Short mmCIF file of N, CA and C in Angstrom, two decimals:
data_model
loop_
_atom_site.label_atom_id
_atom_site.label_comp_id
_atom_site.label_asym_id
_atom_site.label_seq_id
_atom_site.Cartn_x
_atom_site.Cartn_y
_atom_site.Cartn_z
N MET A 191 35.04 -3.86 -10.53
CA MET A 191 35.62 -5.13 -9.79
C MET A 191 34.82 -6.06 -8.69
N PHE A 192 34.94 -7.04 -8.69
CA PHE A 192 34.09 -7.85 -7.33
C PHE A 192 35.26 -9.24 -6.55
N ILE A 193 34.83 -8.77 -5.44
CA ILE A 193 35.33 -9.38 -4.51
C ILE A 193 34.33 -10.29 -3.61
N GLY A 194 35.23 -11.43 -3.42
CA GLY A 194 34.49 -12.70 -2.91
C GLY A 194 35.38 -12.82 -1.56
N ILE A 195 34.51 -13.34 -0.23
CA ILE A 195 34.90 -13.34 0.90
C ILE A 195 34.48 -14.86 1.30
N ASP A 196 35.64 -15.66 1.76
CA ASP A 196 35.15 -16.85 2.42
C ASP A 196 35.61 -16.43 3.91
N VAL A 197 34.67 -16.74 4.55
CA VAL A 197 34.42 -16.58 6.38
C VAL A 197 34.47 -17.58 6.74
N SER A 198 35.56 -17.67 7.86
CA SER A 198 35.60 -18.91 9.08
C SER A 198 36.00 -18.24 10.31
N LYS A 199 36.11 -18.84 11.53
CA LYS A 199 36.06 -18.86 12.69
C LYS A 199 36.86 -17.46 13.20
N ASP A 200 38.24 -18.13 12.78
CA ASP A 200 39.43 -16.73 13.14
C ASP A 200 40.03 -15.74 11.75
N ARG A 201 39.47 -15.96 10.66
CA ARG A 201 39.91 -15.41 9.63
C ARG A 201 39.04 -15.32 8.38
N LEU A 202 39.43 -14.31 7.12
CA LEU A 202 38.69 -13.89 6.23
C LEU A 202 39.46 -13.85 4.72
N ASP A 203 39.33 -15.09 4.30
CA ASP A 203 40.28 -14.87 2.82
C ASP A 203 39.26 -14.42 1.93
N ILE A 204 40.01 -13.15 0.89
CA ILE A 204 39.40 -12.55 0.04
C ILE A 204 40.25 -12.46 -1.11
N CYS A 205 39.67 -12.59 -2.26
CA CYS A 205 39.74 -12.44 -3.72
C CYS A 205 39.12 -11.59 -4.50
N ILE A 206 40.01 -10.66 -5.23
CA ILE A 206 39.52 -9.44 -5.72
C ILE A 206 39.85 -10.34 -7.38
N ARG A 207 38.56 -9.68 -8.17
CA ARG A 207 38.60 -9.86 -9.45
C ARG A 207 38.26 -8.38 -9.94
N PRO A 208 38.75 -7.94 -11.44
CA PRO A 208 39.88 -8.84 -11.65
C PRO A 208 41.00 -8.92 -11.41
N GLY A 209 42.09 -9.61 -11.64
CA GLY A 209 43.21 -9.53 -11.55
C GLY A 209 43.67 -10.91 -10.57
N GLY A 210 42.73 -11.49 -9.54
CA GLY A 210 43.05 -12.76 -8.99
C GLY A 210 44.24 -12.29 -7.44
N GLU A 211 44.00 -10.97 -7.23
CA GLU A 211 44.87 -10.97 -5.77
C GLU A 211 44.14 -11.49 -4.94
N ALA A 212 44.95 -12.26 -4.04
CA ALA A 212 44.20 -13.06 -2.83
C ALA A 212 45.17 -12.67 -1.37
N PHE A 213 44.52 -12.50 -0.42
CA PHE A 213 44.93 -12.27 0.94
C PHE A 213 44.00 -12.77 1.95
N THR A 214 44.56 -12.56 3.31
CA THR A 214 43.70 -12.92 4.35
C THR A 214 44.03 -12.11 5.49
N VAL A 215 42.68 -11.75 6.10
CA VAL A 215 42.95 -11.02 7.32
C VAL A 215 42.48 -11.81 8.54
N THR A 216 42.78 -11.36 9.62
CA THR A 216 42.22 -11.74 10.70
C THR A 216 40.80 -11.35 11.22
N ARG A 217 39.64 -12.26 11.74
CA ARG A 217 38.39 -11.64 11.79
C ARG A 217 38.04 -11.30 13.16
N ASP A 218 38.90 -9.94 13.56
CA ASP A 218 38.88 -9.31 14.58
C ASP A 218 38.92 -7.71 14.45
N GLY A 219 38.66 -6.97 15.50
CA GLY A 219 38.60 -5.57 14.88
C GLY A 219 39.84 -5.02 14.06
N GLU A 220 41.34 -5.49 14.44
CA GLU A 220 42.13 -4.49 13.75
C GLU A 220 41.98 -5.25 12.33
N GLY A 221 41.96 -6.62 12.03
CA GLY A 221 41.76 -7.04 10.46
C GLY A 221 40.63 -6.46 9.86
N LEU A 222 39.45 -6.35 10.50
CA LEU A 222 38.64 -5.64 9.67
C LEU A 222 38.43 -4.27 9.47
N GLU A 223 39.18 -3.59 10.47
CA GLU A 223 39.67 -2.12 10.24
C GLU A 223 40.06 -1.75 8.92
N ARG A 224 41.51 -3.13 8.82
CA ARG A 224 42.49 -2.78 7.96
C ARG A 224 41.67 -3.50 6.35
N LEU A 225 40.85 -4.57 6.49
CA LEU A 225 40.11 -4.95 5.29
C LEU A 225 38.89 -3.77 4.94
N GLY A 226 38.41 -2.94 5.71
CA GLY A 226 37.55 -1.84 5.16
C GLY A 226 38.26 -0.70 4.35
N GLU A 227 39.68 -0.49 5.20
CA GLU A 227 40.24 0.66 4.56
C GLU A 227 40.70 0.19 3.09
N ARG A 228 41.24 -1.14 3.05
CA ARG A 228 41.79 -1.19 1.39
C ARG A 228 40.69 -1.48 0.72
N LEU A 229 39.52 -2.10 1.04
CA LEU A 229 38.65 -2.67 0.24
C LEU A 229 37.64 -1.00 -0.32
N ARG A 230 37.58 0.04 0.73
CA ARG A 230 37.43 1.15 0.37
C ARG A 230 38.08 2.18 -0.80
N ALA A 231 39.22 1.83 -0.65
CA ALA A 231 40.36 2.14 -1.63
C ALA A 231 40.04 1.95 -3.08
N LEU A 232 39.16 0.78 -3.34
CA LEU A 232 39.33 -0.31 -4.12
C LEU A 232 37.86 0.32 -4.81
N ALA A 233 37.25 0.68 -4.25
CA ALA A 233 35.70 0.82 -4.94
C ALA A 233 34.99 0.05 -5.53
N PRO A 234 35.01 -1.28 -5.06
CA PRO A 234 34.29 -2.59 -5.74
C PRO A 234 32.92 -2.11 -6.02
N VAL A 235 32.43 -2.77 -7.13
CA VAL A 235 31.18 -2.38 -7.68
C VAL A 235 30.31 -3.79 -6.54
N LEU A 236 30.56 -4.80 -6.24
CA LEU A 236 30.07 -5.77 -4.74
C LEU A 236 31.05 -6.55 -4.28
N ILE A 237 30.79 -6.82 -3.24
CA ILE A 237 31.51 -7.69 -2.12
C ILE A 237 30.36 -8.65 -1.68
N VAL A 238 30.89 -10.03 -2.53
CA VAL A 238 29.71 -11.10 -1.88
C VAL A 238 30.53 -12.15 -0.61
N MET A 239 29.84 -12.67 0.56
CA MET A 239 30.47 -13.27 1.01
C MET A 239 29.37 -14.37 1.36
N GLU A 240 29.89 -15.78 1.67
CA GLU A 240 28.63 -16.47 2.35
C GLU A 240 28.38 -16.54 3.80
N ALA A 241 26.85 -16.65 3.91
CA ALA A 241 26.27 -16.86 5.08
C ALA A 241 27.29 -18.38 6.07
N THR A 242 27.86 -18.01 7.16
CA THR A 242 28.34 -18.77 7.57
C THR A 242 27.97 -19.31 9.08
N GLY A 243 26.88 -19.36 9.53
CA GLY A 243 26.47 -19.66 10.87
C GLY A 243 26.81 -18.64 11.64
N GLY A 244 26.94 -17.62 11.60
CA GLY A 244 27.04 -16.57 12.14
C GLY A 244 28.30 -15.92 12.13
N TYR A 245 29.10 -16.43 11.60
CA TYR A 245 30.60 -15.91 11.40
C TYR A 245 30.89 -14.53 10.81
N GLU A 246 29.91 -14.64 9.70
CA GLU A 246 29.74 -13.59 8.60
C GLU A 246 29.16 -12.16 9.19
N THR A 247 28.58 -12.11 10.36
CA THR A 247 27.59 -10.85 10.75
C THR A 247 28.69 -9.76 11.55
N VAL A 248 29.82 -10.11 12.05
CA VAL A 248 31.00 -9.21 12.51
C VAL A 248 31.43 -8.51 11.23
N ALA A 249 32.04 -9.52 10.51
CA ALA A 249 32.57 -8.96 8.85
C ALA A 249 31.50 -7.80 8.48
N ALA A 250 30.34 -8.46 8.28
CA ALA A 250 29.16 -7.63 7.25
C ALA A 250 28.76 -6.61 7.93
N SER A 251 28.85 -6.40 9.33
CA SER A 251 28.75 -5.30 9.85
C SER A 251 29.87 -4.26 9.66
N ALA A 252 31.00 -4.88 9.63
CA ALA A 252 31.97 -3.56 9.48
C ALA A 252 32.13 -2.98 8.20
N LEU A 253 31.93 -3.99 7.29
CA LEU A 253 31.90 -3.46 5.98
C LEU A 253 30.84 -2.40 5.47
N ALA A 254 29.49 -2.87 6.10
CA ALA A 254 28.40 -2.23 5.74
C ALA A 254 28.95 -0.66 6.69
N ALA A 255 29.45 -0.39 7.41
CA ALA A 255 29.81 0.75 8.05
C ALA A 255 30.87 1.19 7.37
N ALA A 256 31.44 0.58 6.52
CA ALA A 256 32.28 1.15 5.70
C ALA A 256 31.75 2.02 4.22
N HIS A 257 30.35 1.52 4.32
CA HIS A 257 29.63 2.18 3.30
C HIS A 257 30.13 1.55 1.91
N LEU A 258 30.39 -0.21 2.17
CA LEU A 258 30.76 -0.72 1.26
C LEU A 258 29.58 -1.73 0.54
N PRO A 259 29.65 -1.82 -0.97
CA PRO A 259 28.34 -2.57 -1.30
C PRO A 259 28.43 -4.17 -1.16
N LEU A 260 27.98 -4.70 -0.18
CA LEU A 260 27.68 -6.04 0.26
C LEU A 260 26.64 -6.82 0.10
N ALA A 261 26.87 -8.11 -0.34
CA ALA A 261 25.49 -9.43 -0.21
C ALA A 261 26.37 -10.33 0.31
N VAL A 262 25.41 -10.67 1.64
CA VAL A 262 25.65 -11.80 1.90
C VAL A 262 24.40 -13.01 1.83
N VAL A 263 25.30 -14.12 0.72
CA VAL A 263 24.26 -15.24 0.20
C VAL A 263 24.49 -16.36 1.08
N ASN A 264 23.34 -17.33 0.74
CA ASN A 264 23.08 -18.55 1.06
C ASN A 264 24.31 -19.43 0.41
N PRO A 265 24.88 -20.23 1.16
CA PRO A 265 26.06 -20.91 0.40
C PRO A 265 25.42 -21.76 -0.43
N ARG A 266 24.16 -22.48 -0.23
CA ARG A 266 23.45 -23.41 -1.10
C ARG A 266 23.37 -22.64 -2.64
N GLN A 267 23.35 -21.28 -2.43
CA GLN A 267 23.13 -20.62 -3.47
C GLN A 267 24.62 -20.65 -4.66
N ILE A 268 25.85 -20.32 -4.02
CA ILE A 268 26.86 -20.81 -4.51
C ILE A 268 26.97 -22.13 -5.13
N ARG A 269 26.91 -22.85 -3.86
CA ARG A 269 27.27 -24.82 -4.30
C ARG A 269 26.42 -25.04 -5.47
N ASP A 270 25.33 -24.59 -5.76
CA ASP A 270 24.43 -25.26 -6.62
C ASP A 270 24.80 -24.26 -7.85
N PHE A 271 25.03 -23.11 -7.78
CA PHE A 271 25.96 -22.14 -9.10
C PHE A 271 27.06 -22.68 -9.54
N ALA A 272 27.76 -23.44 -8.61
CA ALA A 272 28.91 -24.05 -9.25
C ALA A 272 28.87 -25.51 -9.82
N ARG A 273 27.82 -26.24 -9.05
CA ARG A 273 27.50 -27.57 -9.71
C ARG A 273 26.89 -27.22 -11.01
N SER A 274 25.97 -26.13 -11.08
CA SER A 274 25.40 -25.91 -12.69
C SER A 274 26.90 -26.00 -13.83
N THR A 275 27.94 -25.24 -13.32
CA THR A 275 29.31 -25.08 -14.13
C THR A 275 30.10 -26.21 -14.11
N GLY A 276 29.85 -27.40 -13.42
CA GLY A 276 30.67 -28.38 -13.48
C GLY A 276 31.48 -28.48 -12.15
N LYS A 277 31.72 -27.64 -11.48
CA LYS A 277 32.63 -27.40 -10.08
C LYS A 277 31.75 -27.99 -8.93
N LEU A 278 32.42 -29.40 -8.85
CA LEU A 278 31.47 -30.10 -7.59
C LEU A 278 32.13 -29.76 -5.95
N ALA A 279 33.69 -29.63 -5.95
CA ALA A 279 34.12 -29.31 -4.59
C ALA A 279 33.59 -28.45 -4.17
N LYS A 280 33.71 -28.30 -2.85
CA LYS A 280 33.69 -27.09 -1.94
C LYS A 280 34.89 -26.77 -1.06
N THR A 281 35.50 -26.05 -1.65
CA THR A 281 36.80 -25.67 -0.53
C THR A 281 36.76 -24.22 -0.26
N ASP A 282 37.77 -23.74 0.65
CA ASP A 282 37.57 -22.40 0.81
C ASP A 282 37.92 -21.86 -0.66
N ARG A 283 38.88 -22.11 -1.34
CA ARG A 283 39.78 -21.57 -2.70
C ARG A 283 38.19 -21.52 -3.43
N LEU A 284 37.38 -22.60 -3.62
CA LEU A 284 36.52 -22.14 -4.57
C LEU A 284 35.56 -21.15 -4.24
N GLY A 285 35.19 -21.76 -2.57
CA GLY A 285 34.19 -20.27 -1.98
C GLY A 285 34.50 -18.78 -2.45
N ARG A 286 35.83 -19.10 -2.76
CA ARG A 286 36.06 -17.48 -2.66
C ARG A 286 36.34 -17.07 -3.88
N ARG A 287 37.04 -17.70 -4.93
CA ARG A 287 37.34 -17.84 -6.27
C ARG A 287 36.05 -18.37 -7.17
N GLY A 288 35.32 -19.71 -7.03
CA GLY A 288 34.43 -19.66 -7.57
C GLY A 288 33.28 -19.27 -7.50
N ASN A 289 33.01 -18.41 -6.78
CA ASN A 289 31.86 -17.56 -6.92
C ASN A 289 31.69 -16.84 -7.69
N ARG A 290 32.96 -15.99 -8.36
CA ARG A 290 32.97 -15.30 -9.05
C ARG A 290 32.17 -14.67 -10.20
N PRO A 291 31.93 -15.84 -11.20
CA PRO A 291 30.87 -15.85 -11.95
C PRO A 291 29.74 -15.41 -11.18
N PHE A 292 29.44 -15.95 -10.53
CA PHE A 292 28.19 -15.94 -9.59
C PHE A 292 28.04 -14.41 -9.37
N ARG A 293 28.77 -14.06 -8.47
CA ARG A 293 29.04 -12.26 -8.48
C ARG A 293 28.36 -11.89 -9.69
N ARG A 294 28.88 -12.19 -10.96
CA ARG A 294 28.86 -11.19 -11.80
C ARG A 294 27.58 -11.58 -12.62
N GLY A 295 27.63 -12.94 -12.73
CA GLY A 295 26.07 -13.03 -13.78
C GLY A 295 24.63 -13.46 -13.15
N HIS A 296 24.95 -13.77 -11.91
CA HIS A 296 23.92 -13.96 -11.18
C HIS A 296 23.93 -13.28 -9.57
N PRO A 297 23.80 -12.00 -9.85
CA PRO A 297 23.75 -11.17 -8.36
C PRO A 297 22.59 -11.48 -7.49
N PRO A 298 22.97 -11.27 -6.21
CA PRO A 298 21.46 -11.63 -5.10
C PRO A 298 20.56 -10.90 -5.32
N ALA A 299 19.38 -11.16 -5.17
CA ALA A 299 18.42 -9.97 -5.28
C ALA A 299 18.34 -8.78 -4.56
N ARG A 300 18.98 -9.06 -3.46
CA ARG A 300 19.46 -7.58 -2.88
C ARG A 300 20.69 -7.84 -2.07
N ALA A 301 21.15 -6.37 -2.56
CA ALA A 301 22.96 -6.20 -2.19
C ALA A 301 22.37 -4.89 -1.00
N ALA A 302 23.08 -4.76 0.32
CA ALA A 302 22.91 -3.71 1.10
C ALA A 302 23.84 -3.02 0.77
N ARG A 303 23.63 -1.70 0.74
CA ARG A 303 24.75 -0.93 0.86
C ARG A 303 24.77 -0.24 1.99
N GLY A 304 26.06 -0.07 2.65
CA GLY A 304 25.99 0.84 3.87
C GLY A 304 25.68 1.96 4.28
#
């Protein structure tokens, strides 16, 4: 199971593959706690989120503290990979769902385990 997270100032958009389940949580203590509990129960192979100018640090720290397999990647890597597959638009939906092939076929060099 692979999980993509799109990070913004106030929320996290999450997509779970396979299956395509998507949901949103707030990027605050309560939302991050609920997210950690939910993702621990799923036991994902890897969680990928883009580095977004610092907004990702609180979420990444919470997921690492929950001992979840996490990789924070440069957004350019995701865009370049999407471009190589013919997807040129960058939207939250593409960021969350479009990086699935990237997670599967081109995992980041370093994935941190909490």
